[in-house]
mmCIF file of C-alpha atoms in Angstrom:
data_model
loop_
_atom_site.group_PDB
_atom_site.id
_atom_site.type_symbol
_atom_site.label_atom_id
_atom_site.label_comp_id
_atom_site.label_asym_id
_atom_site.label_seq_id
_atom_site.Cartn_x
_atom_site.Cartn_y
_atom_site.Cartn_z
ATOM 1 C CA MET W 247 22.095 12.685 -27.931
ATOM 2 C CA ALA W 248 19.175 11.463 -26.682
ATOM 3 C CA GLU W 249 16.841 13.419 -24.798
ATOM 4 C CA LYS W 250 16.940 13.684 -20.929
ATOM 5 C CA LYS W 251 13.898 12.218 -18.895
ATOM 6 C CA LYS W 252 11.764 14.401 -17.238
ATOM 7 C CA ILE W 253 10.785 13.176 -13.852
ATOM 8 C CA LEU W 254 8.655 14.555 -11.259
ATOM 9 C CA LEU W 255 8.512 14.962 -7.516
ATOM 10 C CA LEU W 256 5.050 15.085 -5.986
ATOM 11 C CA ALA W 257 5.658 16.257 -2.491
ATOM 12 C CA THR W 258 3.085 15.047 0.386
ATOM 13 C CA GLY W 259 4.923 16.039 3.617
ATOM 14 C CA GLY W 260 6.116 13.386 6.112
ATOM 15 C CA THR W 261 9.272 13.207 8.213
ATOM 16 C CA ILE W 262 11.428 14.060 5.250
ATOM 17 C CA ALA W 263 9.828 17.370 4.838
ATOM 18 C CA CYS W 264 9.355 18.423 8.921
ATOM 19 C CA VAL W 265 11.397 21.037 10.656
ATOM 20 C CA GLU W 266 12.119 21.612 14.019
ATOM 21 C CA THR W 267 9.478 23.934 15.599
ATOM 22 C CA ASP W 268 8.358 24.515 19.636
ATOM 23 C CA ARG W 269 6.027 21.269 19.104
ATOM 24 C CA GLY W 270 8.172 18.673 18.062
ATOM 25 C CA PHE W 271 9.233 18.145 14.352
ATOM 26 C CA VAL W 272 6.267 19.223 11.680
ATOM 27 C CA PRO W 273 6.631 19.150 7.588
ATOM 28 C CA GLY W 274 7.229 22.426 6.740
ATOM 29 C CA VAL W 275 9.997 21.661 3.859
ATOM 30 C CA SER W 276 8.671 21.789 0.044
ATOM 31 C CA GLY W 277 9.480 19.876 -2.705
ATOM 32 C CA ALA W 278 11.407 22.595 -4.651
ATOM 33 C CA ASP W 279 13.868 22.183 -1.498
ATOM 34 C CA LEU W 280 13.756 18.761 -1.272
ATOM 35 C CA LEU W 281 15.383 18.566 -5.053
ATOM 36 C CA GLN W 282 18.157 20.384 -3.348
ATOM 37 C CA GLU W 283 19.155 17.109 -2.299
ATOM 38 C CA ILE W 284 19.707 15.205 -5.298
ATOM 39 C CA SER W 285 22.313 17.879 -7.281
ATOM 40 C CA GLY W 286 24.798 14.094 -7.508
ATOM 41 C CA ILE W 287 21.793 12.833 -10.607
ATOM 42 C CA LYS W 288 20.277 16.219 -11.525
ATOM 43 C CA ALA W 289 22.756 16.064 -14.806
ATOM 44 C CA GLU W 290 21.254 12.774 -15.873
ATOM 45 C CA ALA W 291 17.338 14.180 -15.746
ATOM 46 C CA GLU W 292 15.248 17.316 -15.542
ATOM 47 C CA PHE W 293 13.686 16.877 -12.147
ATOM 48 C CA GLN W 294 10.566 19.328 -11.499
ATOM 49 C CA ALA W 295 8.249 19.638 -8.080
ATOM 50 C CA ARG W 296 4.705 19.459 -7.247
ATOM 51 C CA GLN W 297 3.399 20.483 -3.741
ATOM 52 C CA LEU W 298 0.252 18.332 -3.392
ATOM 53 C CA MET W 299 0.425 18.545 0.307
ATOM 54 C CA ASN W 300 2.490 19.275 3.166
ATOM 55 C CA ILE W 301 1.120 16.626 6.620
ATOM 56 C CA ASP W 302 2.560 13.870 8.546
ATOM 57 C CA SER W 303 1.361 10.481 6.988
ATOM 58 C CA SER W 304 -0.662 9.964 10.178
ATOM 59 C CA GLU W 305 -3.191 12.211 8.607
ATOM 60 C CA MET W 306 -3.503 10.502 5.414
ATOM 61 C CA GLN W 307 -7.243 9.826 4.345
ATOM 62 C CA VAL W 308 -8.775 8.334 1.083
ATOM 63 C CA SER W 309 -9.096 11.480 -0.208
ATOM 64 C CA ASP W 310 -5.349 12.210 -0.169
ATOM 65 C CA TRP W 311 -4.987 9.023 -2.056
ATOM 66 C CA ARG W 312 -7.177 10.251 -4.763
ATOM 67 C CA THR W 313 -5.099 12.897 -4.813
ATOM 68 C CA MET W 314 -1.825 11.764 -5.543
ATOM 69 C CA ALA W 315 -3.575 9.389 -8.130
ATOM 70 C CA ARG W 316 -5.320 11.694 -9.885
ATOM 71 C CA ALA W 317 -2.251 14.013 -10.124
ATOM 72 C CA VAL W 318 0.007 11.137 -11.635
ATOM 73 C CA VAL W 319 -2.678 10.443 -14.075
ATOM 74 C CA GLY W 320 -2.497 13.512 -15.083
ATOM 75 C CA ALA W 321 1.130 14.000 -14.803
ATOM 76 C CA GLN W 322 2.072 10.518 -16.954
ATOM 77 C CA ASP W 323 2.105 11.571 -20.980
ATOM 78 C CA GLU W 324 4.365 14.714 -19.449
ATOM 79 C CA TYR W 325 6.789 12.992 -17.297
ATOM 80 C CA ASP W 326 8.733 9.775 -18.112
ATOM 81 C CA GLY W 327 8.859 8.486 -13.989
ATOM 82 C CA ILE W 328 6.949 10.167 -10.856
ATOM 83 C CA VAL W 329 8.463 10.200 -7.375
ATOM 84 C CA ILE W 330 6.151 10.629 -4.337
ATOM 85 C CA THR W 331 7.861 11.901 -0.788
ATOM 86 C CA HIS W 332 5.885 10.757 1.627
ATOM 87 C CA GLY W 333 5.785 9.794 5.583
ATOM 88 C CA THR W 334 6.974 6.657 6.712
ATOM 89 C CA ASP W 335 3.759 5.379 8.706
ATOM 90 C CA THR W 336 1.030 5.282 6.269
ATOM 91 C CA MET W 337 3.477 5.067 3.294
ATOM 92 C CA CYS W 338 2.729 1.522 2.659
ATOM 93 C CA TYR W 339 -1.486 1.878 2.699
ATOM 94 C CA THR W 340 -0.775 5.081 0.043
ATOM 95 C CA ALA W 341 1.395 2.505 -1.940
ATOM 96 C CA ALA W 342 -1.191 -0.199 -2.153
ATOM 97 C CA ALA W 343 -4.043 1.994 -2.515
ATOM 98 C CA LEU W 344 -2.109 3.699 -5.162
ATOM 99 C CA SER W 345 -1.120 -0.090 -6.747
ATOM 100 C CA PHE W 346 -4.749 -0.482 -7.288
ATOM 101 C CA MET W 347 -5.706 2.691 -8.417
ATOM 102 C CA LEU W 348 -3.337 3.217 -10.741
ATOM 103 C CA ARG W 349 -4.345 0.341 -12.991
ATOM 104 C CA ASP W 350 -3.493 2.380 -16.634
ATOM 105 C CA LEU W 351 -0.201 3.131 -15.412
ATOM 106 C CA ARG W 352 2.305 3.945 -17.961
ATOM 107 C CA VAL W 353 5.479 5.065 -15.661
ATOM 108 C CA PRO W 354 6.830 4.190 -12.674
ATOM 109 C CA VAL W 355 5.787 5.597 -9.150
ATOM 110 C CA LEU W 356 8.143 5.192 -6.328
ATOM 111 C CA LEU W 357 7.922 6.428 -2.839
ATOM 112 C CA THR W 358 10.365 7.780 -0.407
ATOM 113 C CA GLY W 359 10.487 9.574 2.728
ATOM 114 C CA SER W 360 13.054 9.269 6.009
ATOM 115 C CA GLN W 361 13.033 8.302 9.479
ATOM 116 C CA LYS W 362 14.837 11.493 10.264
ATOM 117 C CA PRO W 363 13.751 14.972 8.610
ATOM 118 C CA SER W 364 16.413 16.150 5.869
ATOM 119 C CA THR W 365 17.113 18.949 7.571
ATOM 120 C CA VAL W 366 19.233 17.594 10.494
ATOM 121 C CA GLN W 367 22.396 16.212 10.063
ATOM 122 C CA ASP W 368 22.441 12.649 9.876
ATOM 123 C CA SER W 369 19.086 12.229 8.114
ATOM 124 C CA ASP W 370 18.579 8.942 5.582
ATOM 125 C CA GLY W 371 16.421 11.312 3.430
ATOM 126 C CA PRO W 372 19.386 12.666 0.835
ATOM 127 C CA GLU W 373 19.788 9.443 0.385
ATOM 128 C CA ASN W 374 17.339 7.944 -0.042
ATOM 129 C CA LEU W 375 15.487 10.901 -2.467
ATOM 130 C CA GLN W 376 19.162 10.111 -4.449
ATOM 131 C CA ALA W 377 18.492 6.306 -4.857
ATOM 132 C CA VAL W 378 14.525 7.054 -5.710
ATOM 133 C CA CYS W 379 15.723 9.195 -8.568
ATOM 134 C CA ARG W 380 18.104 6.395 -9.728
ATOM 135 C CA PHE W 381 15.419 3.687 -9.666
ATOM 136 C CA VAL W 382 12.897 5.651 -11.141
ATOM 137 C CA LEU W 383 14.969 6.611 -14.688
ATOM 138 C CA GLU W 384 15.306 2.444 -15.103
ATOM 139 C CA ALA W 385 11.861 1.124 -13.387
ATOM 140 C CA ASP W 386 8.877 -0.395 -15.373
ATOM 141 C CA PRO W 387 5.280 1.153 -14.507
ATOM 142 C CA GLY W 388 4.141 0.455 -11.608
ATOM 143 C CA VAL W 389 4.342 0.968 -7.724
ATOM 144 C CA GLY W 390 7.205 0.806 -5.961
ATOM 145 C CA ILE W 391 8.764 2.061 -2.174
ATOM 146 C CA VAL W 392 12.476 3.205 -2.018
ATOM 147 C CA PHE W 393 14.186 2.968 1.208
ATOM 148 C CA ASN W 394 17.858 2.050 1.854
ATOM 149 C CA ARG W 395 18.951 1.395 -1.412
ATOM 150 C CA LYS W 396 16.574 -0.937 -2.094
ATOM 151 C CA LEU W 397 13.359 -1.064 -4.189
ATOM 152 C CA ILE W 398 10.273 -2.883 -2.795
ATOM 153 C CA HIS W 399 6.511 -3.809 -4.162
ATOM 154 C CA GLY W 400 3.852 -1.279 -3.807
ATOM 155 C CA VAL W 401 1.773 -3.939 -2.075
ATOM 156 C CA ARG W 402 4.875 -6.150 -0.346
ATOM 157 C CA ALA W 403 6.087 -3.672 1.693
ATOM 158 C CA PHE W 404 5.672 -3.587 5.320
ATOM 159 C CA LYS W 405 7.263 -1.478 8.050
ATOM 160 C CA MET W 406 9.310 -3.019 10.468
ATOM 161 C CA TYR W 407 10.911 -0.212 12.309
ATOM 162 C CA SER W 408 10.068 2.904 13.891
ATOM 163 C CA LYS W 409 13.673 4.670 13.501
ATOM 164 C CA ASN W 410 15.967 2.317 12.160
ATOM 165 C CA LYS W 411 17.043 3.117 8.847
ATOM 166 C CA ASP W 412 16.641 -0.024 6.991
ATOM 167 C CA ALA W 413 12.997 0.442 7.765
ATOM 168 C CA TYR W 414 10.741 -1.720 5.158
ATOM 169 C CA VAL W 415 10.897 -5.131 4.440
ATOM 170 C CA SER W 416 9.753 -7.137 1.433
ATOM 171 C CA ARG W 417 7.168 -9.308 2.609
ATOM 172 C CA ASN W 418 6.103 -13.330 1.508
ATOM 173 C CA TYR W 419 7.868 -11.642 -2.209
ATOM 174 C CA PRO W 420 11.685 -11.503 -3.265
ATOM 175 C CA VAL W 421 13.084 -7.652 -2.973
ATOM 176 C CA LEU W 422 12.548 -6.006 -6.788
ATOM 177 C CA ALA W 423 16.261 -4.373 -7.023
ATOM 178 C CA GLU W 424 18.793 -3.146 -4.776
ATOM 179 C CA LEU W 425 21.281 -0.135 -5.461
ATOM 180 C CA LYS W 426 25.385 -1.460 -4.712
ATOM 181 C CA ALA W 427 27.582 1.686 -5.529
ATOM 182 C CA ASP W 428 26.137 3.413 -8.741
ATOM 183 C CA GLU W 429 24.720 -0.146 -10.490
ATOM 184 C CA ILE W 430 21.567 -1.301 -10.014
ATOM 185 C CA ILE W 431 20.801 -5.070 -9.583
ATOM 186 C CA TRP W 432 17.753 -6.353 -10.836
ATOM 187 C CA HIS W 433 15.797 -9.191 -9.349
ATOM 188 C CA HIS W 434 12.154 -8.456 -10.191
ATOM 189 C CA ARG W 435 10.275 -5.988 -11.818
ATOM 190 C CA LEU W 436 7.326 -3.769 -11.062
ATOM 191 C CA LYS W 437 3.739 -4.701 -12.226
ATOM 192 C CA THR W 438 0.418 -2.957 -12.986
ATOM 193 C CA ILE W 439 -3.399 -4.415 -13.023
ATOM 194 C CA GLY W 440 -4.226 -5.935 -16.059
ATOM 195 C CA GLN W 441 -7.475 -7.810 -16.672
ATOM 196 C CA GLY W 442 -9.064 -9.848 -13.363
ATOM 197 C CA PRO W 443 -12.770 -10.810 -12.078
ATOM 198 C CA GLY W 444 -14.683 -7.394 -11.702
ATOM 199 C CA LEU W 445 -12.952 -5.567 -14.439
ATOM 200 C CA GLU W 446 -13.840 -4.734 -17.630
ATOM 201 C CA THR W 447 -12.118 -5.318 -20.589
ATOM 202 C CA ASN W 448 -11.835 -1.248 -21.628
ATOM 203 C CA ASP W 449 -12.222 -0.351 -17.876
ATOM 204 C CA SER W 450 -8.481 0.664 -17.750
ATOM 205 C CA ILE W 451 -9.075 3.161 -20.180
ATOM 206 C CA ALA W 452 -12.499 4.537 -19.037
ATOM 207 C CA ILE W 453 -11.263 5.023 -15.925
ATOM 208 C CA PRO W 454 -7.645 6.390 -16.088
ATOM 209 C CA ALA W 455 -7.592 6.775 -12.149
ATOM 210 C CA ASP W 456 -9.730 4.341 -10.600
ATOM 211 C CA THR W 457 -10.510 6.014 -7.466
ATOM 212 C CA ASN W 458 -13.862 5.176 -6.581
ATOM 213 C CA PHE W 459 -12.949 3.625 -3.162
ATOM 214 C CA CYS W 460 -15.313 2.391 -0.544
ATOM 215 C CA GLU W 461 -14.012 4.138 2.742
ATOM 216 C CA ASP W 462 -15.866 1.828 4.740
ATOM 217 C CA VAL W 463 -13.809 -1.289 5.824
ATOM 218 C CA ALA W 464 -12.533 -1.607 9.579
ATOM 219 C CA LEU W 465 -9.613 -3.561 10.693
ATOM 220 C CA LEU W 466 -9.896 -5.805 13.684
ATOM 221 C CA LYS W 467 -7.244 -7.276 15.633
ATOM 222 C CA LEU W 468 -8.231 -10.057 17.781
ATOM 223 C CA VAL W 469 -6.511 -10.858 21.128
ATOM 224 C CA PRO W 470 -7.357 -13.368 23.209
ATOM 225 C CA ASN W 471 -10.633 -12.485 24.916
ATOM 226 C CA SER W 472 -12.171 -10.243 22.470
ATOM 227 C CA ASN W 473 -15.500 -9.595 23.049
ATOM 228 C CA PRO W 474 -18.268 -11.069 20.510
ATOM 229 C CA ASP W 475 -20.118 -7.561 20.916
ATOM 230 C CA LEU W 476 -17.566 -5.751 18.922
ATOM 231 C CA LEU W 477 -18.657 -7.265 15.645
ATOM 232 C CA SER W 478 -22.015 -5.314 16.275
ATOM 233 C CA TYR W 479 -20.379 -2.544 16.381
ATOM 234 C CA PHE W 480 -18.864 -2.481 12.940
ATOM 235 C CA ALA W 481 -22.828 -2.922 11.604
ATOM 236 C CA ARG W 482 -24.470 -0.191 13.663
ATOM 237 C CA ALA W 483 -21.195 2.194 12.520
ATOM 238 C CA GLY W 484 -21.850 1.670 9.061
ATOM 239 C CA TYR W 485 -18.974 -0.464 7.944
ATOM 240 C CA ARG W 486 -19.328 -2.172 4.733
ATOM 241 C CA GLY W 487 -16.765 -4.896 4.696
ATOM 242 C CA LEU W 488 -14.312 -5.924 7.792
ATOM 243 C CA VAL W 489 -10.917 -7.294 7.831
ATOM 244 C CA ILE W 490 -9.874 -9.692 11.151
ATOM 245 C CA GLU W 491 -6.643 -10.113 11.434
ATOM 246 C CA GLY W 492 -6.593 -13.470 13.690
ATOM 247 C CA PHE W 493 -3.991 -16.130 14.989
ATOM 248 C CA GLY W 494 -1.385 -17.820 12.965
ATOM 249 C CA ALA W 495 -2.841 -19.782 10.176
ATOM 250 C CA GLY W 496 -6.144 -18.275 10.679
ATOM 251 C CA GLY W 497 -7.192 -18.461 14.728
ATOM 252 C CA ILE W 498 -10.375 -16.777 16.297
ATOM 253 C CA ALA W 499 -10.701 -16.095 19.594
ATOM 254 C CA ASN W 500 -14.077 -17.089 21.591
ATOM 255 C CA LEU W 501 -15.291 -18.933 18.132
ATOM 256 C CA THR W 502 -17.511 -20.922 20.021
ATOM 257 C CA ARG W 503 -18.201 -18.502 22.720
ATOM 258 C CA GLY W 504 -20.370 -16.379 20.833
ATOM 259 C CA MET W 505 -17.422 -15.318 18.139
ATOM 260 C CA ALA W 506 -19.040 -17.578 15.461
ATOM 261 C CA SER W 507 -22.624 -16.011 15.491
ATOM 262 C CA GLY W 508 -21.477 -12.608 15.385
ATOM 263 C CA ILE W 509 -19.337 -13.399 12.016
ATOM 264 C CA ARG W 510 -22.424 -15.421 10.792
ATOM 265 C CA GLN W 511 -24.668 -12.502 11.456
ATOM 266 C CA LEU W 512 -22.401 -9.818 9.673
ATOM 267 C CA ILE W 513 -22.424 -11.911 6.301
ATOM 268 C CA GLU W 514 -25.623 -12.862 6.484
ATOM 269 C CA ASP W 515 -27.414 -10.425 7.595
ATOM 270 C CA TYR W 516 -25.590 -7.488 6.957
ATOM 271 C CA LYS W 517 -23.660 -8.439 4.074
ATOM 272 C CA ILE W 518 -20.817 -7.412 5.166
ATOM 273 C CA PRO W 519 -18.008 -9.228 3.553
ATOM 274 C CA VAL W 520 -15.457 -10.281 6.308
ATOM 275 C CA LEU W 521 -11.715 -11.222 4.886
ATOM 276 C CA MET W 522 -9.145 -13.191 7.478
ATOM 277 C CA ILE W 523 -5.443 -12.603 7.723
ATOM 278 C CA SER W 524 -2.670 -12.848 10.017
ATOM 279 C CA GLN W 525 -1.408 -11.293 12.667
ATOM 280 C CA CYS W 526 2.272 -12.853 12.177
ATOM 281 C CA PRO W 527 4.155 -10.975 9.698
ATOM 282 C CA TYR W 528 5.401 -14.273 7.187
ATOM 283 C CA ASP W 529 3.206 -17.219 5.350
ATOM 284 C CA GLY W 530 -0.332 -16.286 5.850
ATOM 285 C CA VAL W 531 -3.647 -17.649 6.530
ATOM 286 C CA ASN W 532 -4.456 -21.149 5.525
ATOM 287 C CA LEU W 533 -8.197 -22.150 6.730
ATOM 288 C CA SER W 534 -7.808 -25.536 5.736
ATOM 289 C CA ILE W 535 -5.564 -26.565 8.625
ATOM 290 C CA TYR W 536 -7.216 -26.542 11.787
ATOM 291 C CA GLY W 537 -10.895 -27.035 12.806
ATOM 292 C CA ILE W 538 -11.473 -23.268 13.888
ATOM 293 C CA GLY W 539 -10.044 -22.340 10.421
ATOM 294 C CA GLU W 540 -12.713 -24.690 8.585
ATOM 295 C CA THR W 541 -15.422 -22.956 11.115
ATOM 296 C CA ALA W 542 -14.451 -20.096 10.074
ATOM 297 C CA LEU W 543 -14.881 -21.134 5.953
ATOM 298 C CA SER W 544 -18.269 -22.391 7.070
ATOM 299 C CA LEU W 545 -19.366 -19.073 8.147
ATOM 300 C CA GLY W 546 -18.198 -17.565 4.868
ATOM 301 C CA VAL W 547 -14.879 -15.896 6.091
ATOM 302 C CA ILE W 548 -12.983 -15.041 3.184
ATOM 303 C CA PRO W 549 -8.891 -15.887 3.684
ATOM 304 C CA GLY W 550 -6.777 -13.456 2.388
ATOM 305 C CA ASN W 551 -3.911 -15.761 2.009
ATOM 306 C CA ASP W 552 -0.240 -13.586 2.750
ATOM 307 C CA MET W 553 -1.867 -10.017 1.934
ATOM 308 C CA THR W 554 -0.491 -7.741 4.417
ATOM 309 C CA THR W 555 -2.844 -5.318 6.219
ATOM 310 C CA GLU W 556 -2.471 -2.901 3.985
ATOM 311 C CA VAL W 557 -3.166 -4.819 1.050
ATOM 312 C CA ALA W 558 -6.351 -6.387 2.844
ATOM 313 C CA VAL W 559 -7.632 -3.345 3.800
ATOM 314 C CA THR W 560 -7.583 -0.979 0.594
ATOM 315 C CA LYS W 561 -7.841 -3.729 -1.348
ATOM 316 C CA LEU W 562 -11.268 -4.363 -0.194
ATOM 317 C CA MET W 563 -12.147 -0.838 -0.241
ATOM 318 C CA TRP W 564 -11.283 -0.603 -3.956
ATOM 319 C CA ILE W 565 -13.226 -4.411 -4.375
ATOM 320 C CA LEU W 566 -16.564 -2.398 -2.502
ATOM 321 C CA GLY W 567 -15.894 0.398 -4.627
ATOM 322 C CA LYS W 568 -17.065 -1.910 -7.883
ATOM 323 C CA THR W 569 -19.465 -3.975 -6.094
ATOM 324 C CA ASN W 570 -21.810 -5.721 -3.268
ATOM 325 C CA GLN W 571 -21.907 -9.279 -4.603
ATOM 326 C CA PRO W 572 -21.026 -11.406 -2.100
ATOM 327 C CA GLU W 573 -19.404 -14.440 -4.835
ATOM 328 C CA LEU W 574 -17.925 -11.283 -6.750
ATOM 329 C CA ILE W 575 -16.124 -9.821 -3.376
ATOM 330 C CA ARG W 576 -14.899 -13.372 -2.638
ATOM 331 C CA GLU W 577 -13.735 -14.470 -5.610
ATOM 332 C CA MET W 578 -11.516 -10.411 -6.575
ATOM 333 C CA VAL W 579 -10.371 -10.934 -2.921
ATOM 334 C CA GLN W 580 -8.607 -14.366 -3.735
ATOM 335 C CA TYR W 581 -7.676 -13.055 -7.247
ATOM 336 C CA ASN W 582 -4.037 -12.253 -7.767
ATOM 337 C CA TYR W 583 -4.308 -8.898 -9.505
ATOM 338 C CA LEU W 584 -0.432 -7.663 -8.995
ATOM 339 C CA ASP W 585 1.297 -10.544 -7.124
ATOM 340 C CA GLU W 586 -0.019 -8.875 -3.524
ATOM 341 C CA ILE W 587 -1.036 -12.848 -2.902
ATOM 342 C CA THR W 588 1.730 -15.994 -3.290
ATOM 343 C CA GLN W 589 -0.069 -18.734 -4.919
ATOM 344 C CA ASN W 590 0.658 -22.092 -3.717
#
């Protein structure tokens, strides 16, 4: 008889772990308690739980991503798969961050949660827990999100709904797998980082958990009439990188009315890389289509193609943790390490 696989559940809190209090729902259910929800699959593997934190995911910090990454690295030689229970609001940020942090990953790391607390009658938590445990038994190494019986690549997940149980979509990329009845239908497989610009040949061995993230990365969502003075704030506040969510294929508000000089100053004088992504959920930016995009390119703005906001922010954090060389930063932003970018 084949030896049972061992699965570790790392609990971090979130809605799935919430209990009702006089100040609303707050995380209070332990990882060990959540394991009681997977009785239907317990015969197929050995499950253990470890409580890393018990917080609302809105409180997630870079330091918490580091805690998760180190816990994974410390456990992957002992377990065949790892499940992380997490709040839905920032799950995509965590999945993206872990995708870059866990470069020498040898087991699947799958995140899940719920839109309603597991303590309420119509919670989606138990079903998501059952599903993630089924996926983790068959998945390849890599980071993904399991929700509503679907497995989504960790660098492509996007939270579309705040209440709907089908909360996430896979942006500009196929869903990896679906659970239909008791059968997993695979379409694509998870990926991990191999080699690429900025990575030494033996880097993944030397750095088991690649947690040297620069926390000083800001996000600016443009609106019509955005004030160019906003840009100087980021420099004064000590930010080292800026992601701009522009319009459509890469339009920038007030580019001819002060924004261009502000961007140029950030890039040339303060050496702050500026990465451009689109506010549109699909297709991404192409700064070569319109004159305003060409102007942005001439200023030194780096196109982020169709990266999600979560990936653009965490990828830039990861890159700035490695280098401050402008040309290498540009090369790394535009390099497709994990299928986070659609290559035309």
